[in-house]
PDB file of N, CA and C in Angstrom:
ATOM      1  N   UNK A  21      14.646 -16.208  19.487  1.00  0.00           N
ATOM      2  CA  UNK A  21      13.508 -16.677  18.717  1.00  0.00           C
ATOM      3  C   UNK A  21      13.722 -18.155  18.416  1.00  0.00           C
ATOM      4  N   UNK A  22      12.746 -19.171  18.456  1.00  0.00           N
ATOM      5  CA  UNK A  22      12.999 -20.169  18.547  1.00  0.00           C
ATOM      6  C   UNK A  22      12.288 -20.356  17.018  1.00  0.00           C
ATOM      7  N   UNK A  23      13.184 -21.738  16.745  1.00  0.00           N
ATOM      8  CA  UNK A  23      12.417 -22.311  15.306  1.00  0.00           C
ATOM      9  C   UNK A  23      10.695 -22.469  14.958  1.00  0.00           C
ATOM     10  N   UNK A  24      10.356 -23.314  15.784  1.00  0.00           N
ATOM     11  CA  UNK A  24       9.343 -23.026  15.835  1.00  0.00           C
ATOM     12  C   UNK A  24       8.352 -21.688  15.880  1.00  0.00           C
ATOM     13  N   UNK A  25       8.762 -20.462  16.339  1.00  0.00           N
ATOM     14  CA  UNK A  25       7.841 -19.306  16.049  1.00  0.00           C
ATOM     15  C   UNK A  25       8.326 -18.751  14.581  1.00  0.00           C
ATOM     16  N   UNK A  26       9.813 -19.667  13.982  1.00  0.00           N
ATOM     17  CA  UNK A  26      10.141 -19.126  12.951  1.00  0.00           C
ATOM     18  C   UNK A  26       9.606 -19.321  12.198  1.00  0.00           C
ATOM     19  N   UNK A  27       9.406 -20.712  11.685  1.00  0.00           N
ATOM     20  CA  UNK A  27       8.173 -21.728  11.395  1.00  0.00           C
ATOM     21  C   UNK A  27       7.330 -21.025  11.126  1.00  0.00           C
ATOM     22  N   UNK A  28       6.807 -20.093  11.860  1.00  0.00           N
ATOM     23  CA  UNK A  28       5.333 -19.692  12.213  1.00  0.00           C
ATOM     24  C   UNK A  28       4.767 -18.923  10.942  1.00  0.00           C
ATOM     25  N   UNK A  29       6.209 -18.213  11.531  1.00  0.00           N
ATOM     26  CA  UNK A  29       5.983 -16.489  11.204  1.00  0.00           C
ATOM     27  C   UNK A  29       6.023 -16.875   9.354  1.00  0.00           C
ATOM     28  N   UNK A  30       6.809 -17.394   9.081  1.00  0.00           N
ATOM     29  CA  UNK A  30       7.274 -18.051   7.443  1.00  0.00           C
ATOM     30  C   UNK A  30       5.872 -18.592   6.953  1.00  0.00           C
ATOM     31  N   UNK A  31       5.491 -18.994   7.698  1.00  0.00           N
ATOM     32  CA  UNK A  31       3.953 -19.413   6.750  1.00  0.00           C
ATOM     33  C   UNK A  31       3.078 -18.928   6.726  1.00  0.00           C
ATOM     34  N   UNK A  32       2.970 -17.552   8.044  1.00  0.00           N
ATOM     35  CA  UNK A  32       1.585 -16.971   7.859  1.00  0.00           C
ATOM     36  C   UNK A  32       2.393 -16.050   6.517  1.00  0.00           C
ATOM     37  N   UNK A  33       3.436 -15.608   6.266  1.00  0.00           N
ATOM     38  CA  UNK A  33       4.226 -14.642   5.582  1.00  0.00           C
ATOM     39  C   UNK A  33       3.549 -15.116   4.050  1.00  0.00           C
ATOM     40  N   UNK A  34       4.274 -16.540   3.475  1.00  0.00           N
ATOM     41  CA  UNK A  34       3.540 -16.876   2.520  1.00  0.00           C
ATOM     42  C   UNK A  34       2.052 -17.282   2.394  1.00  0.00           C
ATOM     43  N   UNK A  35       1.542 -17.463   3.423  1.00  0.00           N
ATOM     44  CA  UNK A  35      -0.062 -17.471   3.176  1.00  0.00           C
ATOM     45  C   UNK A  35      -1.016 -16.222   2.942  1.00  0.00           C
ATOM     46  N   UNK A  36       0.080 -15.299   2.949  1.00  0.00           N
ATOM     47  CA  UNK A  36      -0.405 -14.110   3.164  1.00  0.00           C
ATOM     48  C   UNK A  36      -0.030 -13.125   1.841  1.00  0.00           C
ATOM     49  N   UNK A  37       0.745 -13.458   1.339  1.00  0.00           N
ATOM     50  CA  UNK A  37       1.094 -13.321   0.405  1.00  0.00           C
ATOM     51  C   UNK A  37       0.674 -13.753  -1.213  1.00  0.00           C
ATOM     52  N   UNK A  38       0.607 -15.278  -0.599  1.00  0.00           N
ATOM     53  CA  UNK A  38       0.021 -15.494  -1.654  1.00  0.00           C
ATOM     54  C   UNK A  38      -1.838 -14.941  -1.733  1.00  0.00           C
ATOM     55  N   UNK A  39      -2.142 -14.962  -1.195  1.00  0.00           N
ATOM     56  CA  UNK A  39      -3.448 -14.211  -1.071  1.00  0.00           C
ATOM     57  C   UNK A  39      -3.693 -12.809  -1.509  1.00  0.00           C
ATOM     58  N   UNK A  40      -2.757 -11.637  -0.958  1.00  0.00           N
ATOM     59  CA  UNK A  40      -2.848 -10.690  -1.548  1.00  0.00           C
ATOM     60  C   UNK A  40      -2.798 -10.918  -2.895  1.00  0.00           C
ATOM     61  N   UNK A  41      -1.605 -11.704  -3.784  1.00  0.00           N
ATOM     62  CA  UNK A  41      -1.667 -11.848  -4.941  1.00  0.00           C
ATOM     63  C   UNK A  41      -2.474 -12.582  -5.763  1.00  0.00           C
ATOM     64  N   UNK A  42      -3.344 -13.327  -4.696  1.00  0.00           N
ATOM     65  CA  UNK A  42      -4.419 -14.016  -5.737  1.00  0.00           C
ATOM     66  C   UNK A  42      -5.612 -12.812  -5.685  1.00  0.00           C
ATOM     67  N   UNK A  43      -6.022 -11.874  -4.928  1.00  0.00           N
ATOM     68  CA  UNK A  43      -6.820 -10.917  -4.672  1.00  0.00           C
ATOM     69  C   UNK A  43      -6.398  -9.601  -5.990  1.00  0.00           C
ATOM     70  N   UNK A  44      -4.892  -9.511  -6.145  1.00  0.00           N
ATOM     71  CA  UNK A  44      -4.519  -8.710  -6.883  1.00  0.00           C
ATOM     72  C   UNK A  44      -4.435  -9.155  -8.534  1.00  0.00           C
ATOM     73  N   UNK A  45      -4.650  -9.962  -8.853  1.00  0.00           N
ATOM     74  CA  UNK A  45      -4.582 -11.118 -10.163  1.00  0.00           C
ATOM     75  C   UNK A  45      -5.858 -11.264 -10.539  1.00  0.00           C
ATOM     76  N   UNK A  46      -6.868 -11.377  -9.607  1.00  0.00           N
ATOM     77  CA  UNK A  46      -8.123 -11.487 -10.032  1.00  0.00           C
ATOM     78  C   UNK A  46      -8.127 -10.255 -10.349  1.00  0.00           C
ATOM     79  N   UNK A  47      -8.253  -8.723  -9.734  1.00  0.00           N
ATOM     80  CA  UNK A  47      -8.327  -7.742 -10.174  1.00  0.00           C
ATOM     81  C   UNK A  47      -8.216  -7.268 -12.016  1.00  0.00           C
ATOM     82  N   UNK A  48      -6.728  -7.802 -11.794  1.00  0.00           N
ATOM     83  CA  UNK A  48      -6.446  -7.345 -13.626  1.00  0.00           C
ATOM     84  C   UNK A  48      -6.864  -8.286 -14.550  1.00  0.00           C
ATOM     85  N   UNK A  49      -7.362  -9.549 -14.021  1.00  0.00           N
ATOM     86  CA  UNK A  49      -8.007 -10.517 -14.859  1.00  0.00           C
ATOM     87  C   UNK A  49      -9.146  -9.870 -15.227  1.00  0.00           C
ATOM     88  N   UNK A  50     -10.080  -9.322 -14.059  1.00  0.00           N
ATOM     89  CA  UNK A  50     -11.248  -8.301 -14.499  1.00  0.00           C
ATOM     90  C   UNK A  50     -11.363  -7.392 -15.548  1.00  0.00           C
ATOM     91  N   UNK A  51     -10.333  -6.848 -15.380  1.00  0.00           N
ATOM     92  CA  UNK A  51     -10.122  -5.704 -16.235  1.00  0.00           C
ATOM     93  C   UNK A  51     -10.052  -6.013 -17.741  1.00  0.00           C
ATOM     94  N   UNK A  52      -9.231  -7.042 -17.768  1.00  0.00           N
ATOM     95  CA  UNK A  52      -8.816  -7.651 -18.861  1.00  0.00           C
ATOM     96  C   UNK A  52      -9.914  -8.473 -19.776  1.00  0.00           C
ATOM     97  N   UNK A  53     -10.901  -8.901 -18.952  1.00  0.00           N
ATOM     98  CA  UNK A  53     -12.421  -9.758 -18.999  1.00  0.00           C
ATOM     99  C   UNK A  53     -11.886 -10.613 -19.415  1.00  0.00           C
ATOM    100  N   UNK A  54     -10.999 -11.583 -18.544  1.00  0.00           N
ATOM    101  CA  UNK A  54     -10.376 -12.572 -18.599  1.00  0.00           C
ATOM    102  C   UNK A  54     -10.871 -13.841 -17.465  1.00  0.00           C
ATOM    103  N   UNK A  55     -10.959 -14.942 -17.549  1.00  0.00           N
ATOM    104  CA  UNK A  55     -11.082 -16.388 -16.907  1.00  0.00           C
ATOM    105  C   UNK A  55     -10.502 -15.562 -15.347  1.00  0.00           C
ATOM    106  N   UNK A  56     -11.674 -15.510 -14.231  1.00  0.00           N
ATOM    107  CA  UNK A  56     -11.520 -15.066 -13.273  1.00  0.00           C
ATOM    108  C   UNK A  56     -11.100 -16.209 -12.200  1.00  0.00           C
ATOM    109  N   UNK A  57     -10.525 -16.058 -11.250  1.00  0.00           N
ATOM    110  CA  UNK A  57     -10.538 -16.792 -10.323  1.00  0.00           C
ATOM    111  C   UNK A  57     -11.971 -17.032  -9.401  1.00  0.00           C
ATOM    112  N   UNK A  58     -12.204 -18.440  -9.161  1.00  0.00           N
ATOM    113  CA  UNK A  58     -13.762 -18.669  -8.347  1.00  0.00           C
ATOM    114  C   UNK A  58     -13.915 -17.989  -7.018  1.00  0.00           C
ATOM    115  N   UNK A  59     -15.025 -17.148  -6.735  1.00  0.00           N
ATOM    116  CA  UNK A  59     -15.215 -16.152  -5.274  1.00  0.00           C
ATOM    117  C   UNK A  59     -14.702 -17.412  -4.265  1.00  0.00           C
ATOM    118  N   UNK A  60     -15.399 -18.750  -4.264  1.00  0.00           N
ATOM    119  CA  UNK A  60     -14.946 -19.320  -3.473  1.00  0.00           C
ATOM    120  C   UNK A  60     -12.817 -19.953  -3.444  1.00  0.00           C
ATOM    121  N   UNK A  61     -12.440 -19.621  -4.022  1.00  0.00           N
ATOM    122  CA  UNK A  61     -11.461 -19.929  -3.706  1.00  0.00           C
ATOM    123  C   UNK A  61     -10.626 -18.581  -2.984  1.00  0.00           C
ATOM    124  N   UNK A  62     -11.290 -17.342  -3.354  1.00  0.00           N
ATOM    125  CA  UNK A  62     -10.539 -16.017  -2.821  1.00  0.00           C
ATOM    126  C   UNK A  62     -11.264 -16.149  -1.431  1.00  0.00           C
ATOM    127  N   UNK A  63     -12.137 -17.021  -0.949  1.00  0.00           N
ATOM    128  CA  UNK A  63     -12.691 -16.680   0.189  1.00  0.00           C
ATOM    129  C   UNK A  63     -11.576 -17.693   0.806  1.00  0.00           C
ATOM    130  N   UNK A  64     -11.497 -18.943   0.273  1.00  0.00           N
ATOM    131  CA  UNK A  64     -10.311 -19.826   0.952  1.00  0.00           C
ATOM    132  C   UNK A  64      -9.068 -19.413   1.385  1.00  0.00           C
ATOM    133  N   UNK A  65      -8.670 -18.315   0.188  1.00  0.00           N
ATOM    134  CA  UNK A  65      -7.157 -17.496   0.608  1.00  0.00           C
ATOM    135  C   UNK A  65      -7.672 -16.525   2.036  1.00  0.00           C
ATOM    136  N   UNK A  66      -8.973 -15.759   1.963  1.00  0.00           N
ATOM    137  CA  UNK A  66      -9.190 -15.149   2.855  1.00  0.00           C
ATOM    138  C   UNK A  66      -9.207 -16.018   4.622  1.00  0.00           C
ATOM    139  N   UNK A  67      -9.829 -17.141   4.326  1.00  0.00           N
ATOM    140  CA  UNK A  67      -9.695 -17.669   5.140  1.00  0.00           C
ATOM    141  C   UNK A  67      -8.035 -18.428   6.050  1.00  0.00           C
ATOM    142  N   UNK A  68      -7.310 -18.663   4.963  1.00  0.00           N
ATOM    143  CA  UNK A  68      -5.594 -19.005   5.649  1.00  0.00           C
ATOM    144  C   UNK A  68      -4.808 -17.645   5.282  1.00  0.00           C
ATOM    145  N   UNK A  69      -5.683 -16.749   4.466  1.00  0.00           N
ATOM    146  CA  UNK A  69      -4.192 -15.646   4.525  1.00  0.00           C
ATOM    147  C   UNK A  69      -5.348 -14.139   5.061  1.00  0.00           C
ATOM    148  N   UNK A  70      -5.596 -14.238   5.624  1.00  0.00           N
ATOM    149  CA  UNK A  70      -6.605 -13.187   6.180  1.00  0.00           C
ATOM    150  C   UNK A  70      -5.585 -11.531   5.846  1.00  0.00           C
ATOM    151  N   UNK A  71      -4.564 -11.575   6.089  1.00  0.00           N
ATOM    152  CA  UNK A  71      -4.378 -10.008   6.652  1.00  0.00           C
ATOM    153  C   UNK A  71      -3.829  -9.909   4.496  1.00  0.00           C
ATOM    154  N   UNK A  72      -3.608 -10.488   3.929  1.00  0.00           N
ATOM    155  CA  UNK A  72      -3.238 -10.631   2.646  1.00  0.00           C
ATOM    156  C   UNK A  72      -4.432 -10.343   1.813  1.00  0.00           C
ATOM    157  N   UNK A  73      -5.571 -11.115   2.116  1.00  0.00           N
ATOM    158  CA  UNK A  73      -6.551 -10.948   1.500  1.00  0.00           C
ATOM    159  C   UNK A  73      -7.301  -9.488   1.961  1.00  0.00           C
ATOM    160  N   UNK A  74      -7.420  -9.036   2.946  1.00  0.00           N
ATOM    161  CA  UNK A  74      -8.242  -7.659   2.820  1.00  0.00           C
ATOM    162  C   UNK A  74      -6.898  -6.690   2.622  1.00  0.00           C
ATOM    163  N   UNK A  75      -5.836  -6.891   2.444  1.00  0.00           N
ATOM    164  CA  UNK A  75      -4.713  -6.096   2.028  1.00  0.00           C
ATOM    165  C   UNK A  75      -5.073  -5.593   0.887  1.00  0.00           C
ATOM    166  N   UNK A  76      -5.202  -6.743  -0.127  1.00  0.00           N
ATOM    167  CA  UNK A  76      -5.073  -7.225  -1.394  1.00  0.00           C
ATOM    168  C   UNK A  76      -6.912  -6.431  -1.825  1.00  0.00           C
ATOM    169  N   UNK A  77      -7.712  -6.825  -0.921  1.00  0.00           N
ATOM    170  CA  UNK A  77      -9.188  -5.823  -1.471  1.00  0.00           C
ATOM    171  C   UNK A  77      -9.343  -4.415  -1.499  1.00  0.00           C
ATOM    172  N   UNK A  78      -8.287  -4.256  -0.315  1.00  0.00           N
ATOM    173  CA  UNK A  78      -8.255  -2.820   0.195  1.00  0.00           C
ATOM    174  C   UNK A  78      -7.158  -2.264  -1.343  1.00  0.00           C
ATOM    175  N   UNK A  79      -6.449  -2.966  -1.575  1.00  0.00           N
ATOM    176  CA  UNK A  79      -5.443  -1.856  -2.497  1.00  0.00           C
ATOM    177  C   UNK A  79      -5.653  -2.159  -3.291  1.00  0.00           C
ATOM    178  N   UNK A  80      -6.438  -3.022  -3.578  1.00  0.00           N
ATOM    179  CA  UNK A  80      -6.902  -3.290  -5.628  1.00  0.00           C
ATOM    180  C   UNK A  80      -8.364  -3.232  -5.813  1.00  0.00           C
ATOM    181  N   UNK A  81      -8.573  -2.638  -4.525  1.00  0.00           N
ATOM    182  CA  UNK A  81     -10.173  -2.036  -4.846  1.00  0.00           C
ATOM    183  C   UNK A  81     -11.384  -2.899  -5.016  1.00  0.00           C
ATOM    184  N   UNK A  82     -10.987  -3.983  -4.652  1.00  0.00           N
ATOM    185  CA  UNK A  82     -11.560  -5.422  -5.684  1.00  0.00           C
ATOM    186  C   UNK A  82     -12.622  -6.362  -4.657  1.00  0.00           C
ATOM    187  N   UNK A  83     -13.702  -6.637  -4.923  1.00  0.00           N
ATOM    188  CA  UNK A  83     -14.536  -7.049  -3.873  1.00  0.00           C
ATOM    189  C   UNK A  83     -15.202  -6.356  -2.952  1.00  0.00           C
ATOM    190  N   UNK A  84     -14.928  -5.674  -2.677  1.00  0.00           N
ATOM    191  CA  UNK A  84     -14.979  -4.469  -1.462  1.00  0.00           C
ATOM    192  C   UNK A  84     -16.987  -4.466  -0.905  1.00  0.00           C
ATOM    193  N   UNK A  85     -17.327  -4.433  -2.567  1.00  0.00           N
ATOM    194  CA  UNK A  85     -18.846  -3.900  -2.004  1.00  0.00           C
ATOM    195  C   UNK A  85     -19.453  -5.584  -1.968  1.00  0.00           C
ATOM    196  N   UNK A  86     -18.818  -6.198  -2.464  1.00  0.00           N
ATOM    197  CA  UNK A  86     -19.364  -7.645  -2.338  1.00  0.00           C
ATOM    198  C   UNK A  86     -19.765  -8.536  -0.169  1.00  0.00           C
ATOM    199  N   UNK A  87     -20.966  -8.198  -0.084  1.00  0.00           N
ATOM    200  CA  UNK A  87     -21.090  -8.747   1.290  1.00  0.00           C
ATOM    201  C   UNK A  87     -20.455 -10.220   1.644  1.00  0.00           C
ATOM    202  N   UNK A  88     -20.739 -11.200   0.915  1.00  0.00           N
ATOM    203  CA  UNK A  88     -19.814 -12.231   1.503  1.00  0.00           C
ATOM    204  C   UNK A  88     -18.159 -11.876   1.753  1.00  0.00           C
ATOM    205  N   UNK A  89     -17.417 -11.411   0.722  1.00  0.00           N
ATOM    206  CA  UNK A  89     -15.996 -10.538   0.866  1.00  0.00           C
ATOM    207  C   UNK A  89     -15.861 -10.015   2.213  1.00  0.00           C
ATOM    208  N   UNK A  90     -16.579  -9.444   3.001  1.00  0.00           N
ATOM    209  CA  UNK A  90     -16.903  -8.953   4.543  1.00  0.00           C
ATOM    210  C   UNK A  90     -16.609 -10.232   5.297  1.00  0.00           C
ATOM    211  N   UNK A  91     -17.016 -11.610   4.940  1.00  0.00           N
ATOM    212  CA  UNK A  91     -16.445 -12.241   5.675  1.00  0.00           C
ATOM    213  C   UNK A  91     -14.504 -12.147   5.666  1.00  0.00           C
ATOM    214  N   UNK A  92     -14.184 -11.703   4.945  1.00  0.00           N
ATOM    215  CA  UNK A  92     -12.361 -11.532   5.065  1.00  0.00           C
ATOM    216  C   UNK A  92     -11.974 -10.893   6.321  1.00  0.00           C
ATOM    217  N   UNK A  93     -12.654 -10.013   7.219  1.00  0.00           N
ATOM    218  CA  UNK A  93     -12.540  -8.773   7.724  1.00  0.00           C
ATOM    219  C   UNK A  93     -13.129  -9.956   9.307  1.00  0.00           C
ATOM    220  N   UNK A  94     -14.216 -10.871   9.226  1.00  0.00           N
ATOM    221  CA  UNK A  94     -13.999 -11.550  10.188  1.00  0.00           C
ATOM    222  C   UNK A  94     -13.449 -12.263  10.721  1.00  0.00           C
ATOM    223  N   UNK A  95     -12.495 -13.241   9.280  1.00  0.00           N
ATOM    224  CA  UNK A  95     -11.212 -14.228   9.226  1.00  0.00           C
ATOM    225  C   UNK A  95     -10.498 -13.329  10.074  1.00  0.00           C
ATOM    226  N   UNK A  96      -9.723 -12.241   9.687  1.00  0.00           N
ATOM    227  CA  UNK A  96      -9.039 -11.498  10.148  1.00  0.00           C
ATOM    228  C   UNK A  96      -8.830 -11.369  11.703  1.00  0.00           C
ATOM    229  N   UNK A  97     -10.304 -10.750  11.975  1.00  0.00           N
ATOM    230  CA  UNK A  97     -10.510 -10.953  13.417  1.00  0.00           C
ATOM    231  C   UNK A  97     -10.295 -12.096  14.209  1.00  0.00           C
ATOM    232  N   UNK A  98     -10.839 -13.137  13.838  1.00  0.00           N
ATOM    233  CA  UNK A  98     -10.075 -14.669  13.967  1.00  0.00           C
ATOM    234  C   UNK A  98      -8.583 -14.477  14.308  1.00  0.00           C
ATOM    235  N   UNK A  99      -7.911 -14.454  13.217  1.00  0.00           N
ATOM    236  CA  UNK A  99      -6.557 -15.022  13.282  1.00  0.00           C
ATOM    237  C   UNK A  99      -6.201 -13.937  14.331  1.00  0.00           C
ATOM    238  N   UNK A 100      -6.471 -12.970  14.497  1.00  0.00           N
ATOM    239  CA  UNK A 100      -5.736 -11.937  15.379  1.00  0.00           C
ATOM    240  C   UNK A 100      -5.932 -12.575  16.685  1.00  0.00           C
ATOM    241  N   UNK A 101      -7.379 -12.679  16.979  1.00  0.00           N
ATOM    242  CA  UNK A 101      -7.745 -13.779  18.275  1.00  0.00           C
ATOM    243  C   UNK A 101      -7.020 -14.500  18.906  1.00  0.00           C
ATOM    244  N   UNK A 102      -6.434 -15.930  17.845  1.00  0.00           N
ATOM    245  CA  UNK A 102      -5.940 -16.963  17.864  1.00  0.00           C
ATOM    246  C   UNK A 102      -4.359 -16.831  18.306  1.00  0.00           C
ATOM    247  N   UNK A 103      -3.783 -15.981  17.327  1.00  0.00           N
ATOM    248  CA  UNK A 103      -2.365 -15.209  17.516  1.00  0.00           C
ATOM    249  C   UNK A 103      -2.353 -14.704  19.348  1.00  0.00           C
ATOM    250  N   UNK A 104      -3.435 -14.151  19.576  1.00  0.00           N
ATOM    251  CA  UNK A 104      -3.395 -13.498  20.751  1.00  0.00           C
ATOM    252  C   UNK A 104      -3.212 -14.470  21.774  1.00  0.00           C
ATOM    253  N   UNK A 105      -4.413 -15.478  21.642  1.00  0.00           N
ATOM    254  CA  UNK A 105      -4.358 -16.884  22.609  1.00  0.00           C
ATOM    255  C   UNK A 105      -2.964 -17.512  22.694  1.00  0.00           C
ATOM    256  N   UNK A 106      -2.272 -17.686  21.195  1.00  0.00           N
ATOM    257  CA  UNK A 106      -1.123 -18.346  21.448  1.00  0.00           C
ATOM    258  C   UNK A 106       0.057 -17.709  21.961  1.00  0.00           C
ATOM    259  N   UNK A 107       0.074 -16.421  21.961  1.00  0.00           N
ATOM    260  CA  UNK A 107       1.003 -15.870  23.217  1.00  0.00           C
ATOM    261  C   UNK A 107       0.406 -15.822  24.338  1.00  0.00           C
ATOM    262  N   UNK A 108      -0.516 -15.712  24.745  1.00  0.00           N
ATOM    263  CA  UNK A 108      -0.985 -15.784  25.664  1.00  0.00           C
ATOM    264  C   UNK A 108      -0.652 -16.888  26.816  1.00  0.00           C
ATOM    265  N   UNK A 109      -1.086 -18.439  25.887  1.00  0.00           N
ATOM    266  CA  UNK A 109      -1.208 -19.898  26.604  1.00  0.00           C
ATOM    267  C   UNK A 109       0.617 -19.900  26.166  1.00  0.00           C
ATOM    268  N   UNK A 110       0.971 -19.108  25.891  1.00  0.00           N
ATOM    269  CA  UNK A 110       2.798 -19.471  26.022  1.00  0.00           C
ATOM    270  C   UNK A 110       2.480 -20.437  24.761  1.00  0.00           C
ATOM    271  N   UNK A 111       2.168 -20.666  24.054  1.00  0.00           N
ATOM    272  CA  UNK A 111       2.737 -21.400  22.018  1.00  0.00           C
ATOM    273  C   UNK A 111       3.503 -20.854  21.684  1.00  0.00           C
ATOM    274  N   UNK A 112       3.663 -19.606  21.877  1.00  0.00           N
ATOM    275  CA  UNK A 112       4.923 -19.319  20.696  1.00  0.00           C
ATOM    276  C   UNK A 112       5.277 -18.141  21.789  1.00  0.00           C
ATOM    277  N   UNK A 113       6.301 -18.077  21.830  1.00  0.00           N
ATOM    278  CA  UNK A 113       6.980 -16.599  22.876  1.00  0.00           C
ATOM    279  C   UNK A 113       8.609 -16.697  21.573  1.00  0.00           C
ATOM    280  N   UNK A 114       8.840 -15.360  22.402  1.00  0.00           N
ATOM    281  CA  UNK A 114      10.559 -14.819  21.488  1.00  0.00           C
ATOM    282  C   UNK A 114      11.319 -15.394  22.560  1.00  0.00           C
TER     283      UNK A 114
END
């Protein structure tokens, strides 16, 4: 494995992460009827942490029936795409 796919893998890890947890934070902020986080910024996590963010809707229940939130589920599809291309065109190999 070369640095570079290590690189890789390390940032989709925390981008992804942190997303689930901003998805999961808004949740109990709800609950709490507390200072929510802005839809548009959970759409931003959705957008760099895609598999975090519908993680994070799917297990905290949170957004789910909201139609723009559906865009998470196309990010997703995206990055899987992209991931695919870059093994593909040889970017990142083990």
């Amino acid at each position: 494995m070369s640095i570079n796919i290590l690189v890789f893998i390390i940032l989709l890890l925390i981008l992804n992460i942190a997303s689930f947890a901003a998805y999961l934070l808004d949740k109990r902020k709800a609950k709490r009827k507390e200072w929510r986080t802005p839809e548009s910024t959970l759409l931003l996590f959705g957008l760099v942490g895609p598999f975090g963010a519908v993680a994070g809707m799917e297990y905290a229940r949170h957004k789910t029936q909201k139609i723009k939130f559906k865009l998470n589920y196309v990010f997703l599809g995206i990055h899987l795409i992209l991931i695919a291309l870059m093994f593909v065109n040889g970017w990142i190999h083990f």
